[in-house]
XYZ file of N, CA and C in Angstrom:
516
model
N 41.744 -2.674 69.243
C 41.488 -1.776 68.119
C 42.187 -0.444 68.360
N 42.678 0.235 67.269
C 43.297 1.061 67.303
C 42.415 2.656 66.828
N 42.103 3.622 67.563
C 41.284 4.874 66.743
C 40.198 4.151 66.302
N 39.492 5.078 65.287
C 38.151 5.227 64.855
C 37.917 3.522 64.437
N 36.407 3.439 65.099
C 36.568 1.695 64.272
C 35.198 1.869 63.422
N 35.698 1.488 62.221
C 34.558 1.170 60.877
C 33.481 0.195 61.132
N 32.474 0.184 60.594
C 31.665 -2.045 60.256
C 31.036 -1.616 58.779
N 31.233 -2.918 58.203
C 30.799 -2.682 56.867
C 29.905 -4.350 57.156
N 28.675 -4.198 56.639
C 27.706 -5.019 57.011
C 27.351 -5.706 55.544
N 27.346 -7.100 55.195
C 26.863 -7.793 54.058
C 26.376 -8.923 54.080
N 25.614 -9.511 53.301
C 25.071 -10.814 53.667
C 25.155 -12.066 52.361
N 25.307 -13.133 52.365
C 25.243 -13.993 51.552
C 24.009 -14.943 51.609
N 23.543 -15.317 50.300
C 22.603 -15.800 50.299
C 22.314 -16.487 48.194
N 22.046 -17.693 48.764
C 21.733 -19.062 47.354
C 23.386 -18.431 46.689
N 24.626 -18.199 46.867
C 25.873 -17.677 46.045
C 25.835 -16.883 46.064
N 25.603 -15.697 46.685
C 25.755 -13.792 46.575
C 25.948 -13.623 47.274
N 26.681 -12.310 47.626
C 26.730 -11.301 48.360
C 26.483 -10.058 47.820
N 26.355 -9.344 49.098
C 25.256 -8.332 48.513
C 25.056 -7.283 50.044
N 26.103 -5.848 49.716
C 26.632 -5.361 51.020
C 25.050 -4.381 51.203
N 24.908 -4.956 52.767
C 23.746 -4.705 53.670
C 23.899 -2.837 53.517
N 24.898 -2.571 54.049
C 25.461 -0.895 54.657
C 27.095 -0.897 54.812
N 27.670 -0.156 53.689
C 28.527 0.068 53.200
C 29.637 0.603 54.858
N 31.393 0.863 54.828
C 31.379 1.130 55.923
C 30.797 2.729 56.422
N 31.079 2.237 57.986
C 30.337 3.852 59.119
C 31.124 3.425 60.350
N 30.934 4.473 60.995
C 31.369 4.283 62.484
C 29.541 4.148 63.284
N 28.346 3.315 62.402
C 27.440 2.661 63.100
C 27.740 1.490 63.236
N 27.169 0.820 64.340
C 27.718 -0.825 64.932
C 26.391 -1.702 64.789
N 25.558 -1.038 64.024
C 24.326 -1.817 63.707
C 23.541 -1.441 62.663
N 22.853 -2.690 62.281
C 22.266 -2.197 60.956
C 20.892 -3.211 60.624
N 19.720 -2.574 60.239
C 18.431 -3.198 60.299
C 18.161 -3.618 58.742
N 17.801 -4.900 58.962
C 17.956 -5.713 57.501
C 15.887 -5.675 57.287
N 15.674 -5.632 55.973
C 14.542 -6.546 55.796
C 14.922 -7.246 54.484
N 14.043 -8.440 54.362
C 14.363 -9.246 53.337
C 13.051 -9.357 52.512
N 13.104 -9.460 51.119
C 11.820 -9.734 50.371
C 11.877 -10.932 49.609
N 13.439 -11.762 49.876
C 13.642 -13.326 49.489
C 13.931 -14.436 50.798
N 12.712 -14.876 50.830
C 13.135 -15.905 51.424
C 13.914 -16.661 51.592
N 14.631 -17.374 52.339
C 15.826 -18.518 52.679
C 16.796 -17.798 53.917
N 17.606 -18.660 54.118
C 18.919 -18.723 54.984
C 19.905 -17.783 54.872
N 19.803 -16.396 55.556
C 21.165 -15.655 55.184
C 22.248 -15.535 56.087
N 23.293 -15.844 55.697
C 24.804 -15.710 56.726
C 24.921 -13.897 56.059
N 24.716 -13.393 57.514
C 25.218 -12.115 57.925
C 26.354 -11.662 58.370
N 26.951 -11.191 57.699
C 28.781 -10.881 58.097
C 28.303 -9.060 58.472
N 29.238 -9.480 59.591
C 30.197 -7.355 59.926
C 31.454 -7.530 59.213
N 32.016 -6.276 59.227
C 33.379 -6.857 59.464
C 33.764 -5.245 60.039
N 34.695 -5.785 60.949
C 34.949 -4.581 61.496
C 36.729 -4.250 61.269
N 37.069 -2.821 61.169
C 38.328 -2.658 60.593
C 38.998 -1.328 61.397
N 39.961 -1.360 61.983
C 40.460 -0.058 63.065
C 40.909 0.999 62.188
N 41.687 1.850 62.855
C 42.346 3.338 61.987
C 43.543 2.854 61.392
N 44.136 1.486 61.792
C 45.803 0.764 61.398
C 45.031 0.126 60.109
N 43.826 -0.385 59.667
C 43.348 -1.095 58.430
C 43.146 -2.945 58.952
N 43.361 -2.868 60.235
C 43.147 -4.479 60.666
C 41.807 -4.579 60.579
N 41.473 -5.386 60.252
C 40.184 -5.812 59.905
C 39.645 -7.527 60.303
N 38.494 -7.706 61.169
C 38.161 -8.571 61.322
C 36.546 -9.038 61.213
N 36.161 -10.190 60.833
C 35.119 -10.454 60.617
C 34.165 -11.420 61.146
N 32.544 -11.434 61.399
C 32.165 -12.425 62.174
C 30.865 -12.628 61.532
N 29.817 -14.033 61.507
C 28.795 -13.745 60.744
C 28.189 -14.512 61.878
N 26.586 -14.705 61.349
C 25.911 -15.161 62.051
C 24.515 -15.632 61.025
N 23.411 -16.547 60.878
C 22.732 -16.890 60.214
C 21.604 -17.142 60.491
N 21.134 -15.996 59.835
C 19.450 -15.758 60.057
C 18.312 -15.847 58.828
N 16.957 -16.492 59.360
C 16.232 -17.324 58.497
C 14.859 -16.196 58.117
N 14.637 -15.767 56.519
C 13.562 -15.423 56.384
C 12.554 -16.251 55.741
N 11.471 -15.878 56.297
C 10.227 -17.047 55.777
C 9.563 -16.251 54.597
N 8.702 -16.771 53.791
C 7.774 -15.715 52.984
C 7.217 -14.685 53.881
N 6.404 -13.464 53.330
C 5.956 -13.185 53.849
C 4.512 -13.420 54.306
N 3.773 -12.595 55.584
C 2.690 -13.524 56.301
C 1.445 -13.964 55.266
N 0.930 -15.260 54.774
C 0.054 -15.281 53.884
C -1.271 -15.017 54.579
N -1.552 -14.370 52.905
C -3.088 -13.644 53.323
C -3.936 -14.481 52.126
N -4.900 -14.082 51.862
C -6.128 -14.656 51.408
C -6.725 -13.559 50.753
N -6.124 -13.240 49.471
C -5.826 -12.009 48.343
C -7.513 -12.182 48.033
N -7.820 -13.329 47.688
C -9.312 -13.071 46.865
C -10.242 -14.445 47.599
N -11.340 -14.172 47.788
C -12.442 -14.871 48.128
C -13.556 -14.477 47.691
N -14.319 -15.541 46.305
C -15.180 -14.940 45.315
C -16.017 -16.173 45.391
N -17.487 -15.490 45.046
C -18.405 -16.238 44.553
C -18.506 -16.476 42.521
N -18.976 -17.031 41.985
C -18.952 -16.789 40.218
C -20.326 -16.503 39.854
N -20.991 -15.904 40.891
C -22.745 -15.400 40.718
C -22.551 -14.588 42.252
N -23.900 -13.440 41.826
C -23.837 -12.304 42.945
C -25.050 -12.849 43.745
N -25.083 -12.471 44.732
C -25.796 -12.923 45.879
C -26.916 -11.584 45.796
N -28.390 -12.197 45.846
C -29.067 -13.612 45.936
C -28.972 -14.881 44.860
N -29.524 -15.817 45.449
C -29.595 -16.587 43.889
C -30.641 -17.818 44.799
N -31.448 -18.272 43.914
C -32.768 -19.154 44.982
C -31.818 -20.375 45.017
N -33.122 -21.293 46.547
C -32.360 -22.475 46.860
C -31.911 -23.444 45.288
N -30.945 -24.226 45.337
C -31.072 -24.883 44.774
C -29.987 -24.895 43.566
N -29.394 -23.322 43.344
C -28.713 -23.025 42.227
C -27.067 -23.332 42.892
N -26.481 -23.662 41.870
C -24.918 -24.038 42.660
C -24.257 -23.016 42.433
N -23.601 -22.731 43.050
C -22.862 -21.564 42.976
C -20.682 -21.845 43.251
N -20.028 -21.427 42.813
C -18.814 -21.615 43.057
C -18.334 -20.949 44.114
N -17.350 -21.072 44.835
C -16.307 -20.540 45.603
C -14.855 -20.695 45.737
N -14.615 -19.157 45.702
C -12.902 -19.645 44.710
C -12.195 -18.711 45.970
N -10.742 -19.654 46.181
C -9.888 -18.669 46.863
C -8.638 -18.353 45.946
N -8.209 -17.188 46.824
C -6.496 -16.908 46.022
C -6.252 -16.618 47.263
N -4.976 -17.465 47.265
C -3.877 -16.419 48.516
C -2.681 -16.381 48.119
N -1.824 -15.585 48.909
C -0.495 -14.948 48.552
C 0.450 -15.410 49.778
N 1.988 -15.051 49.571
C 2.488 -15.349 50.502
C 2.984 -16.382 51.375
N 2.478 -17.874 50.817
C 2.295 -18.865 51.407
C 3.815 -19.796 51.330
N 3.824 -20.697 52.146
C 4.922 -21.416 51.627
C 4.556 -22.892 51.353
N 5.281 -23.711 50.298
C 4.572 -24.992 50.344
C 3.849 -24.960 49.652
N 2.984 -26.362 49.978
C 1.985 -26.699 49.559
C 0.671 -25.996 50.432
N -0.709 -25.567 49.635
C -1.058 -24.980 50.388
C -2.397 -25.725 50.377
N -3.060 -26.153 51.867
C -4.386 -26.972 51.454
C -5.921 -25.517 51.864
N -6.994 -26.262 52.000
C -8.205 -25.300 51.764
C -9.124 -25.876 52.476
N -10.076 -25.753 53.397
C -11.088 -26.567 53.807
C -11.657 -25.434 53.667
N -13.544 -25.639 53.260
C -14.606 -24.849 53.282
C -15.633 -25.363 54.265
N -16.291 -23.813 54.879
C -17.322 -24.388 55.898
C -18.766 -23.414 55.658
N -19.462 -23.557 56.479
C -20.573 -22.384 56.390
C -20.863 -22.423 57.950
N -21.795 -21.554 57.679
C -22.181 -21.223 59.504
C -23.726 -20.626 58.799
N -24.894 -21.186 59.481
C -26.379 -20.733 58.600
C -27.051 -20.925 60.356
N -27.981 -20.162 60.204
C -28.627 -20.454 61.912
C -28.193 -20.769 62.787
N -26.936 -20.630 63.659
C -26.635 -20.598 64.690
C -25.514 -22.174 64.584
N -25.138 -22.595 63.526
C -24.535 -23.770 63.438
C -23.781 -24.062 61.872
N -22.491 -24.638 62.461
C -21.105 -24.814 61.480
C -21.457 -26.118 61.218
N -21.305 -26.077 59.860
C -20.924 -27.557 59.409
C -19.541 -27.501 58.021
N -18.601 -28.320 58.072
C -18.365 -28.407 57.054
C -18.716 -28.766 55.595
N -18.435 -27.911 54.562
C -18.489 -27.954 53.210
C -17.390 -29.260 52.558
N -16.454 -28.909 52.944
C -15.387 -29.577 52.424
C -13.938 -29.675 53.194
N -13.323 -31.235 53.417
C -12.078 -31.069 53.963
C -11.081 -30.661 53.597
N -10.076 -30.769 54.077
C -8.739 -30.313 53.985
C -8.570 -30.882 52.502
N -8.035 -29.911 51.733
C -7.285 -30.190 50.184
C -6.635 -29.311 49.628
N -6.205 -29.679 48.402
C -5.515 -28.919 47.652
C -5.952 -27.654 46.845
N -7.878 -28.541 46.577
C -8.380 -27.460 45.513
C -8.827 -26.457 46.226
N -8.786 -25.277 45.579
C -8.901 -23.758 45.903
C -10.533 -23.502 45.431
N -11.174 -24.405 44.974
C -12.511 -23.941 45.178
C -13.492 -25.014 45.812
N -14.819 -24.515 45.875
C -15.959 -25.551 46.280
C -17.834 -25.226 45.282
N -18.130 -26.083 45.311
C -19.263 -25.581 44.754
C -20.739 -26.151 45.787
N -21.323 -24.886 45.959
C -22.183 -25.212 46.925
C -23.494 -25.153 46.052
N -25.034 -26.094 46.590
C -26.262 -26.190 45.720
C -27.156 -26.193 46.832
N -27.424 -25.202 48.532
C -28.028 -24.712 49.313
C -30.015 -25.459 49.322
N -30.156 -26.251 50.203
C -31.861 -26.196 49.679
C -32.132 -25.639 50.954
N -32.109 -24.909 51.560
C -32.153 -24.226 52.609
C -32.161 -22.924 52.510
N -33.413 -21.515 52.691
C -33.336 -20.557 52.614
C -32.658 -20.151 53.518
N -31.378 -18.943 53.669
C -31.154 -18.362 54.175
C -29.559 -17.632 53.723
N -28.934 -16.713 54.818
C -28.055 -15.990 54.045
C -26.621 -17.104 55.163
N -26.460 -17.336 53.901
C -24.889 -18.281 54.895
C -23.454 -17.536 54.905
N -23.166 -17.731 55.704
C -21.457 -17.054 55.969
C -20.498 -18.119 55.992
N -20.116 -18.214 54.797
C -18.994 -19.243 54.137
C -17.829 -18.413 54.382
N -17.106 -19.877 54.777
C -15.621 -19.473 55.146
C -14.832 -20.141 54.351
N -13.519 -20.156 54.061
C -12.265 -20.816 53.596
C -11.735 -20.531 55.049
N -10.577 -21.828 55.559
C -9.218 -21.880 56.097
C -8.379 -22.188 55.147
N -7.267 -21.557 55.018
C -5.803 -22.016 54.177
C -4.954 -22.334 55.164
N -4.184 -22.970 55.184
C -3.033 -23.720 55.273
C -2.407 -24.172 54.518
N -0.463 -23.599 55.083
C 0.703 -23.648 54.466
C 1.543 -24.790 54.692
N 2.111 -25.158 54.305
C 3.234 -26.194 54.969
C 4.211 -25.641 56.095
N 3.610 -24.684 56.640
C 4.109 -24.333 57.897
C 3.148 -24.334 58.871
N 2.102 -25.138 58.649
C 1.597 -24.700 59.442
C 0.309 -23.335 59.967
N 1.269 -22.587 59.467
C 0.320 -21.150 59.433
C -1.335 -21.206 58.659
N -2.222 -21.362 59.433
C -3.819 -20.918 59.063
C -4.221 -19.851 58.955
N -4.883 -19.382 57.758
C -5.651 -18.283 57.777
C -7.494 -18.393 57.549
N -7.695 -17.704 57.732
C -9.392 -17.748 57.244
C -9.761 -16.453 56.612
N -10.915 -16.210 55.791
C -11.796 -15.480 55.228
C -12.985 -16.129 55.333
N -14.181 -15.376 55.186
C -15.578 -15.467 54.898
C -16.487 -14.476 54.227
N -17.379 -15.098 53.520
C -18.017 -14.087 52.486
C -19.708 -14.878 52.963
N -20.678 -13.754 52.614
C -21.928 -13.998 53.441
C -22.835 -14.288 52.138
N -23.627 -15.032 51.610
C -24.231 -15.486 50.610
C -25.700 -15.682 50.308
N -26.573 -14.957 49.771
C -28.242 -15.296 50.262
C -28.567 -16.032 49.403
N -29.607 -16.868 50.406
C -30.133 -17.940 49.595
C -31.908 -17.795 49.400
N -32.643 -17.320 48.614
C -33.737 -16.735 48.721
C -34.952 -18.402 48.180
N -36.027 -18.315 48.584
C -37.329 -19.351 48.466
C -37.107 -19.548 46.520
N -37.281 -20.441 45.923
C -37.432 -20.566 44.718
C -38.659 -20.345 44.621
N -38.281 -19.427 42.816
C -39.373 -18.484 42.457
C -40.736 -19.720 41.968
N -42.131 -19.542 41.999
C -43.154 -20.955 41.825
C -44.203 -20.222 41.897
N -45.088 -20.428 40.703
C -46.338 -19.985 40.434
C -47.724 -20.633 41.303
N -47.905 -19.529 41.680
C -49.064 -19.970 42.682
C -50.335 -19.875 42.023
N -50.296 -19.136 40.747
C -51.883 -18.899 40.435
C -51.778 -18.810 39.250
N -52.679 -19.178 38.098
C -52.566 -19.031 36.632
C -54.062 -19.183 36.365
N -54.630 -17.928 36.077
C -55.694 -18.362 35.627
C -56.587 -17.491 34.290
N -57.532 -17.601 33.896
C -57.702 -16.704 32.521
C -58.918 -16.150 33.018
N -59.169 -14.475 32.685
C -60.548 -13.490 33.002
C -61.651 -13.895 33.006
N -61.841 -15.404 31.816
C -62.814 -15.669 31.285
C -63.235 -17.204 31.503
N -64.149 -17.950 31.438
C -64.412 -19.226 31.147
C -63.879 -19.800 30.069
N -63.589 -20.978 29.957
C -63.075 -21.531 28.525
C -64.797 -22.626 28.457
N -64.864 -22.668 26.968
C -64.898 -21.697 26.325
C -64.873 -20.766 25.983
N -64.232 -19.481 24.791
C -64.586 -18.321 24.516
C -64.455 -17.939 22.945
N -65.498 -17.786 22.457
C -65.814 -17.358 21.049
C -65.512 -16.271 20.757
């Protein structure tokens, strides 16, 4: 190379290009991506004579990390044994297909609600007083698991213990 040396930094990606950092006499340059896929990263570097040469290299962005945007009940907590209640997830970020298993955890012990699937909700009908801590796991087609949990009370159903009238029946 001859004198001052330039890099002009760009990347291609699904048919585009699309210049990273225009030229500088910097020899590096920090990318983030907000589209996923395969990008071939070119320099190209060019001396003070105008020779210019170029080199790429190909680097992979994934979505970004999925999270678990919403985890809702469709009734507010309490609600007595017995009433069904829904549970809905949303997540973001994911890649793929994304499956769902639901669980609870009530007195000191996990059981599953529901296996691995597609659907994003569950509907639970509790005959068991107490406050349960329901979870979702998601999973991506990568692999990647996440979890949330939301805590849910389950209170004694309401039942008349006493009904009675001031008076004797008869009353005239």
């Amino acid at each position: 190379t001859t004198g001052t040396v330039q890099y002009k930094f760009y990347r291609y990606l699904n048919g585009n290009y699309a210049v990273i950092k225009d030229w500088s006499t910097t020899n590096n340059v920090t990318m983030k991506s907000s589209t996923a896929g395969t990008y071939d990263i070119w320099v190209a570097v060019k001396d003070s004579t105008g020779t210019t040469i170029k080199k790429n290299l190909s680097f992979k962005f994934n979505n970004a990390a999925p999270s678990i945007s919403s985890f809702k009940a469709d009734k507010v907590s309490p609600q007595a044994v017995g009433t069904s209640v829904t549970l809905t997830a949303g997540v973001s970020g994911t890649t793929g297909t994304v499956q769902y298993k639901f669980y609870r955890y009530l007195n000191g012990s996990y059981a599953v609600i529901k296996e691995w699937s597609t659907t994003n909700n569950v509907t639970i009908k509790p005959s068991t007083v107490g406050t349960y801590d329901i979870w979702v796991a998601v999973k991506d087609s990568t692999g990647t698991t996440i979890q949330k949990n939301l805590s849910f009370k389950f209170n004694a159903t309401p039942s008349i213990t006493s009904f009675k009238a001031d008076k004797e029946s008869p009353q005239v």
